[in-house]
PDB file of C-alpha atoms in Angstrom:
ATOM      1  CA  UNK A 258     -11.780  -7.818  12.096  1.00  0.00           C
ATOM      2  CA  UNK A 259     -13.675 -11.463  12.618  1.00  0.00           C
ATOM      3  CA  UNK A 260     -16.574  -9.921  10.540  1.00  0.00           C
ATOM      4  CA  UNK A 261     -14.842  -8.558   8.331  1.00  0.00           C
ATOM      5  CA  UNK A 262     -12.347 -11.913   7.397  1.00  0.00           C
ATOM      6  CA  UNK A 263     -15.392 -14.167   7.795  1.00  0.00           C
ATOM      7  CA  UNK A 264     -16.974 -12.344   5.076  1.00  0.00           C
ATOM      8  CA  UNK A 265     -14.372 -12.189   2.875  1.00  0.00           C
ATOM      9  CA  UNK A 266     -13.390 -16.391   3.583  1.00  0.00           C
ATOM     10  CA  UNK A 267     -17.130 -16.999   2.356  1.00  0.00           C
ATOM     11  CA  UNK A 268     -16.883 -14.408  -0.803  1.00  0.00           C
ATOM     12  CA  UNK A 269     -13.893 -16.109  -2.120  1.00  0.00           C
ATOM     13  CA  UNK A 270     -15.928 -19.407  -2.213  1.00  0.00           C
ATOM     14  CA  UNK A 271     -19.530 -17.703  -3.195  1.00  0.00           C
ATOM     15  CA  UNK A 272     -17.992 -15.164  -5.952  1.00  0.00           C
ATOM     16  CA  UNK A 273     -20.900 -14.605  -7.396  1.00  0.00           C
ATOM     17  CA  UNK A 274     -23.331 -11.160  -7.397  1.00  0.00           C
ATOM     18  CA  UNK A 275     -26.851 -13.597  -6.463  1.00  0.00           C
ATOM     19  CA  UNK A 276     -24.573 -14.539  -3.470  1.00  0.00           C
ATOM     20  CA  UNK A 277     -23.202 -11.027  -2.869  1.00  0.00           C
ATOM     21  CA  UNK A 278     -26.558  -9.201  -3.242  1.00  0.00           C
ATOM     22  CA  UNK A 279     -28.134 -11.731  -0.348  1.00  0.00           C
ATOM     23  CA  UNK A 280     -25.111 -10.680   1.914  1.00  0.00           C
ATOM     24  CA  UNK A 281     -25.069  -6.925   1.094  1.00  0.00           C
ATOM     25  CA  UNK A 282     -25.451  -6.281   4.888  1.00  0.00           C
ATOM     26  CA  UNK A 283     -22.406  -8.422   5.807  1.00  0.00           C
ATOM     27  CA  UNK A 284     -20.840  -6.653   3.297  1.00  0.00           C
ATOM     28  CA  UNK A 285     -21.600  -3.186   4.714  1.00  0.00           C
ATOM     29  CA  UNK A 286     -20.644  -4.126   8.438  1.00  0.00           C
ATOM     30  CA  UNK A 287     -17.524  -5.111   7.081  1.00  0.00           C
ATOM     31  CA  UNK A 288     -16.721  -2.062   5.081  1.00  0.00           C
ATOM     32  CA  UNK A 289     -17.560  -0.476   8.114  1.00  0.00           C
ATOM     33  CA  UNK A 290     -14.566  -2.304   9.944  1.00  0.00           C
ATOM     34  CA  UNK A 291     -12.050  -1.287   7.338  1.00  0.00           C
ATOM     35  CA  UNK A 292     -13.369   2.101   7.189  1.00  0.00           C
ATOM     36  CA  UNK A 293     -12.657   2.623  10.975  1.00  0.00           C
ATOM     37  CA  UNK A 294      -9.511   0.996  10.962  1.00  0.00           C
ATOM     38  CA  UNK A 295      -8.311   3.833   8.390  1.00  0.00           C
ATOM     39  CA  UNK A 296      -9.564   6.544   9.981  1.00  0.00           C
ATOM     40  CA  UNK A 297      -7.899   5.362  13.011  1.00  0.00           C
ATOM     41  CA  UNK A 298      -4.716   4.896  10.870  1.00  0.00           C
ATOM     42  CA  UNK A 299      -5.172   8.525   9.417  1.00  0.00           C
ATOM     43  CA  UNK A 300      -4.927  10.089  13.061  1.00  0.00           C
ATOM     44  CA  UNK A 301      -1.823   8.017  14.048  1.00  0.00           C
ATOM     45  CA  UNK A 302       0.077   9.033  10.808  1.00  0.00           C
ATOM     46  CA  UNK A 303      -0.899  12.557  11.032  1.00  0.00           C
ATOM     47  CA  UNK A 304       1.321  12.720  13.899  1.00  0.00           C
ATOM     48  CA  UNK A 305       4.302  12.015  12.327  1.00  0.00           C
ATOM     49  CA  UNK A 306       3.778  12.464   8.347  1.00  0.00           C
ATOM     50  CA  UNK A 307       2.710  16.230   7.792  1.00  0.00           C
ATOM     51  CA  UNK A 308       2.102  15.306   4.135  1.00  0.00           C
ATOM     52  CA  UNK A 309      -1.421  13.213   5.065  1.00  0.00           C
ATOM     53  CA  UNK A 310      -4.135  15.432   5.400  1.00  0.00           C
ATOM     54  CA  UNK A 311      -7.154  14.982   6.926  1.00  0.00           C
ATOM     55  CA  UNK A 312      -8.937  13.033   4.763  1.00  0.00           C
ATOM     56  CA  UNK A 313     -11.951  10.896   4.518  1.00  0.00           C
ATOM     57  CA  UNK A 314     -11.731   7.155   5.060  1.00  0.00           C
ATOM     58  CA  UNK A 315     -13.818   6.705   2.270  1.00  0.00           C
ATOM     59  CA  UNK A 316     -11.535   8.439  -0.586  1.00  0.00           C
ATOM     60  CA  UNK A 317      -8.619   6.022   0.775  1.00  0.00           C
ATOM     61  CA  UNK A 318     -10.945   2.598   0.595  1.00  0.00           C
ATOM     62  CA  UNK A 319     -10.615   0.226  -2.846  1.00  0.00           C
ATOM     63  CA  UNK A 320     -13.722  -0.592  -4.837  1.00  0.00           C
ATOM     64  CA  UNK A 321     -14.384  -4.263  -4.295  1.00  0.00           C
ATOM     65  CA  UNK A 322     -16.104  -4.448  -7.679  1.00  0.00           C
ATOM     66  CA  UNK A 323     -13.497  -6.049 -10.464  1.00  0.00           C
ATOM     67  CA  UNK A 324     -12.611  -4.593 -13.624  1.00  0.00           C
ATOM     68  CA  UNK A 325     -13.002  -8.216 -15.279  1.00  0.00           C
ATOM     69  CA  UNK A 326     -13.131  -6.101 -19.143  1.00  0.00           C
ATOM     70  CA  UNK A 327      -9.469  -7.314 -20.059  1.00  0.00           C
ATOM     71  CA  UNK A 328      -9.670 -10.751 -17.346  1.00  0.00           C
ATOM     72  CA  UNK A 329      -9.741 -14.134 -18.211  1.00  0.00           C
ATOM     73  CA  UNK A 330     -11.167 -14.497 -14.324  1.00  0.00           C
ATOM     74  CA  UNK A 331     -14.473 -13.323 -14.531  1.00  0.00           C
ATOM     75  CA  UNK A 332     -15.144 -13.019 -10.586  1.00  0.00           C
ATOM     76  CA  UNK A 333     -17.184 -10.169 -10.031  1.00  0.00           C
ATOM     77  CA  UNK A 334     -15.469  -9.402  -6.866  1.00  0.00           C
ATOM     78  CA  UNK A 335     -12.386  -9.018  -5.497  1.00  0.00           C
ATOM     79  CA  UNK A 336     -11.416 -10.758  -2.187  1.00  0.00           C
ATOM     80  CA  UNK A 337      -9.717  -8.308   0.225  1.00  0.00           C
ATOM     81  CA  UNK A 338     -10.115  -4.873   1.314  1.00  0.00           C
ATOM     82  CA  UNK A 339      -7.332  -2.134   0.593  1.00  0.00           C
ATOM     83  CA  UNK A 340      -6.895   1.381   1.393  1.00  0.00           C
ATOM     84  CA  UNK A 341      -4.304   3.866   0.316  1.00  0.00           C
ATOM     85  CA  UNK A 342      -3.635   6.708   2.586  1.00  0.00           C
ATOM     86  CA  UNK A 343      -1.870   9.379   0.913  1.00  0.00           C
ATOM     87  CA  UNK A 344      -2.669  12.923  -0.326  1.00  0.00           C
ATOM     88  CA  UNK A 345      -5.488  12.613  -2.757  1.00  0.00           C
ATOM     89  CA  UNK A 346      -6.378   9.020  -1.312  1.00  0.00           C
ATOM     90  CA  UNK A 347      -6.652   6.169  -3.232  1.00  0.00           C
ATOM     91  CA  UNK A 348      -5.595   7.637  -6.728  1.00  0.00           C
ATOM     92  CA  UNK A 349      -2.901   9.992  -5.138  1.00  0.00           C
ATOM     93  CA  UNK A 350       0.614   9.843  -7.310  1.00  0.00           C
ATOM     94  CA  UNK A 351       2.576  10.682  -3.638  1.00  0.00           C
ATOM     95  CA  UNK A 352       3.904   7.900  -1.869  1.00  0.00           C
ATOM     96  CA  UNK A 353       1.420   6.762   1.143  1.00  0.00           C
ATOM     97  CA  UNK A 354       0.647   3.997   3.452  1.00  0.00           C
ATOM     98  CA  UNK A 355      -1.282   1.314   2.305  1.00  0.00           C
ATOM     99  CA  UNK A 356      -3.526  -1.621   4.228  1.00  0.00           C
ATOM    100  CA  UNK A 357      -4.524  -4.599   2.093  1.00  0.00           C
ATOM    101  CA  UNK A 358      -6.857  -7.336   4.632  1.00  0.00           C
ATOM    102  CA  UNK A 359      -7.584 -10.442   3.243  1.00  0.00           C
ATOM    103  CA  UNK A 360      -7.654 -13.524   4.870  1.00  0.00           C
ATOM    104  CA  UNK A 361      -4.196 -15.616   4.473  1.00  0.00           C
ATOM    105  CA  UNK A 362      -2.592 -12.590   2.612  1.00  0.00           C
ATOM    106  CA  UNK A 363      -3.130  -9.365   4.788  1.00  0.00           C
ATOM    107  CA  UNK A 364      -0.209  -6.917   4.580  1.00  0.00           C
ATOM    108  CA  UNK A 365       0.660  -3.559   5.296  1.00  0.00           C
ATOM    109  CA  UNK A 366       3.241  -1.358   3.388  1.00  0.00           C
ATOM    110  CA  UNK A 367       3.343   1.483   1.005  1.00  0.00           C
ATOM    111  CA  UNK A 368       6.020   3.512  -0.967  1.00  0.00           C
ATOM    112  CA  UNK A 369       4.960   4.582  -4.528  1.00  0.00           C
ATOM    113  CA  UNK A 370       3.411   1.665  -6.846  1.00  0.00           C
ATOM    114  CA  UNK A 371       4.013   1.499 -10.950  1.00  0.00           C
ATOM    115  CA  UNK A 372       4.477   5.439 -10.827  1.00  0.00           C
ATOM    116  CA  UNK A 373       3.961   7.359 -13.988  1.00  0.00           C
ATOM    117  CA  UNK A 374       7.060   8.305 -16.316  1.00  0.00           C
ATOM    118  CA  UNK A 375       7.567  11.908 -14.576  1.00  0.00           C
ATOM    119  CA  UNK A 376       7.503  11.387 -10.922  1.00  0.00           C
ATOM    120  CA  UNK A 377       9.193   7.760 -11.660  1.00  0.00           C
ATOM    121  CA  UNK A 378      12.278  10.073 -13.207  1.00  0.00           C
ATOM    122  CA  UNK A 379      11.616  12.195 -10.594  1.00  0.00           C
ATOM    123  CA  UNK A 380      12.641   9.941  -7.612  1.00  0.00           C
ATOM    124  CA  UNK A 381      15.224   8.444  -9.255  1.00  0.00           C
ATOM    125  CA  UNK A 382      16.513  11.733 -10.092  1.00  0.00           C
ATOM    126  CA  UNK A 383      16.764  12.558  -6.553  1.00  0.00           C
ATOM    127  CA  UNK A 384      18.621   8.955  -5.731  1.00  0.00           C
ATOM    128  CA  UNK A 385      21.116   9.855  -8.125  1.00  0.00           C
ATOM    129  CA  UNK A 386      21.933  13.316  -6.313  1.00  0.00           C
ATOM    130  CA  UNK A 387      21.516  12.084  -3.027  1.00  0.00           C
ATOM    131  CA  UNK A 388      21.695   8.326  -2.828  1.00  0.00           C
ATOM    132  CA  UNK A 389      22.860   8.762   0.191  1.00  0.00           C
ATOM    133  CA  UNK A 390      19.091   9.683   1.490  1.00  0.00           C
ATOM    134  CA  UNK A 391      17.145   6.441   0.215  1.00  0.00           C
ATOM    135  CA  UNK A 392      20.044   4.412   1.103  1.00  0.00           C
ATOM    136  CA  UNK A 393      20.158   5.225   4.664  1.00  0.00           C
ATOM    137  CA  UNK A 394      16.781   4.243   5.346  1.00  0.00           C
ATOM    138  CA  UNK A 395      16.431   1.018   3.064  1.00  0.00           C
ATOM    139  CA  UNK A 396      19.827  -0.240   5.225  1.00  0.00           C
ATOM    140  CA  UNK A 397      18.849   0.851   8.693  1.00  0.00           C
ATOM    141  CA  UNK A 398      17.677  -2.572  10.826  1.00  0.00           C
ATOM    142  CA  UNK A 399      14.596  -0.838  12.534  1.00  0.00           C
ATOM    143  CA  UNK A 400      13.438  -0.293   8.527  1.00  0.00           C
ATOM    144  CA  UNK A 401      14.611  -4.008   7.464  1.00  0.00           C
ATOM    145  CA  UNK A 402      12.601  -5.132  10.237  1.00  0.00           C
ATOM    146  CA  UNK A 403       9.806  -4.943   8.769  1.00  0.00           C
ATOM    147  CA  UNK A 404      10.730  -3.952   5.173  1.00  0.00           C
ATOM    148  CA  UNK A 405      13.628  -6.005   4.060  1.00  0.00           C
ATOM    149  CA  UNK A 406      13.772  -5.036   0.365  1.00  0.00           C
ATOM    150  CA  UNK A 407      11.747  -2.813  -2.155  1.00  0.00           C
ATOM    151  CA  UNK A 408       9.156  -4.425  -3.911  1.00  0.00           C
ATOM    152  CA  UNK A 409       8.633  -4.863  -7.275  1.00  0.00           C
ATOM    153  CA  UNK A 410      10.064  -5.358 -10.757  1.00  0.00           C
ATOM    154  CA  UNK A 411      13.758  -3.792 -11.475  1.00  0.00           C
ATOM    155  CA  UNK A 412      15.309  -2.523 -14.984  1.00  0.00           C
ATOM    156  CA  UNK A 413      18.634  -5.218 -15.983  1.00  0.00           C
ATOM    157  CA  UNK A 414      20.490  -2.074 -16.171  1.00  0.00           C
ATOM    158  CA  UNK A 415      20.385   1.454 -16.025  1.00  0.00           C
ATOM    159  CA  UNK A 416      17.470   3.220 -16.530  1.00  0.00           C
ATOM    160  CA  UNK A 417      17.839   5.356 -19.925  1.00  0.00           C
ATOM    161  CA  UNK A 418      19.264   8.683 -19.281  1.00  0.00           C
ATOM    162  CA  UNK A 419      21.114   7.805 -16.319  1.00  0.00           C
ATOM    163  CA  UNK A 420      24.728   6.598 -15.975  1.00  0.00           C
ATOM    164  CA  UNK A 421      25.358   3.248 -16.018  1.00  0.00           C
ATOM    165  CA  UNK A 422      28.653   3.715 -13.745  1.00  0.00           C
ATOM    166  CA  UNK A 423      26.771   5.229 -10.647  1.00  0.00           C
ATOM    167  CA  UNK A 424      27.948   3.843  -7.956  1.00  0.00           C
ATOM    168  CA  UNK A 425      24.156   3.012  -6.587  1.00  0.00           C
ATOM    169  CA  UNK A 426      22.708   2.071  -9.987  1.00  0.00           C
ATOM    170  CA  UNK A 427      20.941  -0.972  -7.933  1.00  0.00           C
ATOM    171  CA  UNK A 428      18.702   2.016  -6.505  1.00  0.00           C
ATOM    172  CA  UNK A 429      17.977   3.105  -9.635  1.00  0.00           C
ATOM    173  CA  UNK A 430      16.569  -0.011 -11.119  1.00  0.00           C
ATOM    174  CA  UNK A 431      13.579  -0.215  -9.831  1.00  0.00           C
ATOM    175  CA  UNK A 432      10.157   0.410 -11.326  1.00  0.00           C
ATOM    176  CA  UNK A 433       8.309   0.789  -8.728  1.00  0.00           C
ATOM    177  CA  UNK A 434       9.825   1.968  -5.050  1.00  0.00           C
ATOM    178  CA  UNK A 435       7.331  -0.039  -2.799  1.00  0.00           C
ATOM    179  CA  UNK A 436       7.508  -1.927   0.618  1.00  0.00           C
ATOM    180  CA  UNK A 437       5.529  -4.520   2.213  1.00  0.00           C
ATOM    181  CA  UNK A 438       5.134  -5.986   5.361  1.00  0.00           C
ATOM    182  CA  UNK A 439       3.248  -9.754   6.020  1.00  0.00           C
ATOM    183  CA  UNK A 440       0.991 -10.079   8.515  1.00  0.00           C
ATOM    184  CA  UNK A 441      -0.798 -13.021   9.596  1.00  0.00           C
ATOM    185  CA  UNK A 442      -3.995 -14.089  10.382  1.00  0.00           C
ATOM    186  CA  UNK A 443      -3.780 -14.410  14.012  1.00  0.00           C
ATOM    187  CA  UNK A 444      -1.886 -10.699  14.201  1.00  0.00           C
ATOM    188  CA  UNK A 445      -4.700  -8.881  12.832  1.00  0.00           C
ATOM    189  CA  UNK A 446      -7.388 -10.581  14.684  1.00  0.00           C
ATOM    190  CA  UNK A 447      -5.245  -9.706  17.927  1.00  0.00           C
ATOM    191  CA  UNK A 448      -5.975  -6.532  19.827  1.00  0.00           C
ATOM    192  CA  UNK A 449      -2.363  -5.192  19.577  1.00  0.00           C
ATOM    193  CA  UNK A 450      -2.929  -5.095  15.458  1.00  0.00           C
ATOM    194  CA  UNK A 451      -3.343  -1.308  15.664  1.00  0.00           C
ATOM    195  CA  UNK A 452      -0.332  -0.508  17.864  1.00  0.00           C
ATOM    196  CA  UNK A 453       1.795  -2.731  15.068  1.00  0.00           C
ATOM    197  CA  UNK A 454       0.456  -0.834  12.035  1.00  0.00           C
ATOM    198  CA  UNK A 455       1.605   2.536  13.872  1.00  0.00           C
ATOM    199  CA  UNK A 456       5.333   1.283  13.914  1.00  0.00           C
ATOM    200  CA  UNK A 457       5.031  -0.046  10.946  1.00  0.00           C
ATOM    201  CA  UNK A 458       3.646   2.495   8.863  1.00  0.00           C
ATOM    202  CA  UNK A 459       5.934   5.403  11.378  1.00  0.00           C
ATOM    203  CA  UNK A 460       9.253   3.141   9.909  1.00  0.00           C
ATOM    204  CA  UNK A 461       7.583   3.112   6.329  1.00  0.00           C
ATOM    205  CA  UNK A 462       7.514   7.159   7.030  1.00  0.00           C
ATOM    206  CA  UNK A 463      11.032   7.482   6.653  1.00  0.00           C
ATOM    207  CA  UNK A 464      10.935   5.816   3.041  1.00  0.00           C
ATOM    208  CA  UNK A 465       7.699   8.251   2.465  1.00  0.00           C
ATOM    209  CA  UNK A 466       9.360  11.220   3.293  1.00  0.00           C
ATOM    210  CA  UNK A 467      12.160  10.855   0.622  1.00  0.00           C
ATOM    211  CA  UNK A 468       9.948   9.724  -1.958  1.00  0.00           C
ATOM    212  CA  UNK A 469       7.717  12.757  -1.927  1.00  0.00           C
ATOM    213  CA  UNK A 470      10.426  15.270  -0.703  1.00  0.00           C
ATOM    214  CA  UNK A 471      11.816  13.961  -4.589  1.00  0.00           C
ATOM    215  CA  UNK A 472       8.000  14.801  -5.949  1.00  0.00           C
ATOM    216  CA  UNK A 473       8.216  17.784  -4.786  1.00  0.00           C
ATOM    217  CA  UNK A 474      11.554  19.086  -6.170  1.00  0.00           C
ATOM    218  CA  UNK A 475      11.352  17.385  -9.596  1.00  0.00           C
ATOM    219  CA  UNK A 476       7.861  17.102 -10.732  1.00  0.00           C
TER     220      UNK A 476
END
């Protein structure tokens, strides 16, 4: 993980392709890093989330080019590594477990991000039967440990079609039904980084499991 951060500290101060191009091996080595931290991520969740296939590393890993089309920052590069493990990867619409590495900002987490109109109405669909479900896990202290809220932006009210009286509209609200967990420098460069993710992402599973259970049924 020192190659890959050291890379990354130096790209966010040479964000440029002339300086990119002359460190396309450093690049490389560190893809290589992230690349073998997801596989190793895939096996471990695999264990306990039946919904992750067996999947290539490479179909969960982010491009590190920018889209700069619509940006007033015109860095050609972004400065972290992310991967998305989920059915389908890295554009999968399920909810999956994803790793974002950057130095000062590294973080694990998951859930479903921005969803599309149908399975957003989906999962709240499935709140508003069975509250009960997503509000079990979001309260339990093993979860909060390292997930102490859902992520995200949340509607004022309720959303359109649903009743503004239900008793767990504050489930409802949200936009997005995401988690994240901050990790520090220190903690990722440490050898006990992988063992954390595990527990992490095996608490995050519980969240997971009702998300896409709700994809499933109302999509």
């Amino acid at each position: 993980m020192k190659v890959l951060f050291d890379f990354l500290t130096e790209l966010r101060e040479n964000n440029t392709r002339e300086w990119f191009n002359e460190n396309k091996k450093r690049y490389e080595e560190s893809k290589e890093q992230i690349l073998f931290f997801s596989e190793l991520m895939i096996q471990e969740i695999r264990k306990f989330d039946a919904d992750v296939p067996q999947i290539d590393p490479k179909d969960c890993l982010f491009r590190i080019f920018r889209d700069v089309r619509f940006s007033h920052d015109k860095s050609p590069y972004k400065t972290h590594f992310g991967s998305f493990i989920a059915k389908g990867g890295r554009k999968s619409d399920r909810a999956g477990y994803y790793i974002h590495l950057e130095p000062g900002n590294s973080f694990l987490g998951g859930g479903v991000w921005h969803p599309e109109a149908a399975p957003l109405k989906a999962i709240r669909t499935e709140i508003l039967n069975h509250p009960e479900g997503l509000r079990e896990v979001v309260d339990d202290e093993q979860f909060k440990k390292y997930y102490p809220t859902i992520e995200g932006e949340k509607l004022k009210t309720a959303p359109k079609g649903f009743p503004k009286d239900f008793e767990q509209v504050d489930l409802l609200r949200y936009k997005s039904y995401a988690f994240g967990f901050q990790v520090d420098d220190q903690t990722v460069l440490n050898d006990d980084f992988v063992g954390l993710a595990v527990d992490a992402f095996q608490e995050l599973s519980k969240a997971n499991r009702f998300l896409n259970d709700a994809l499933d049924k109302w999509c």
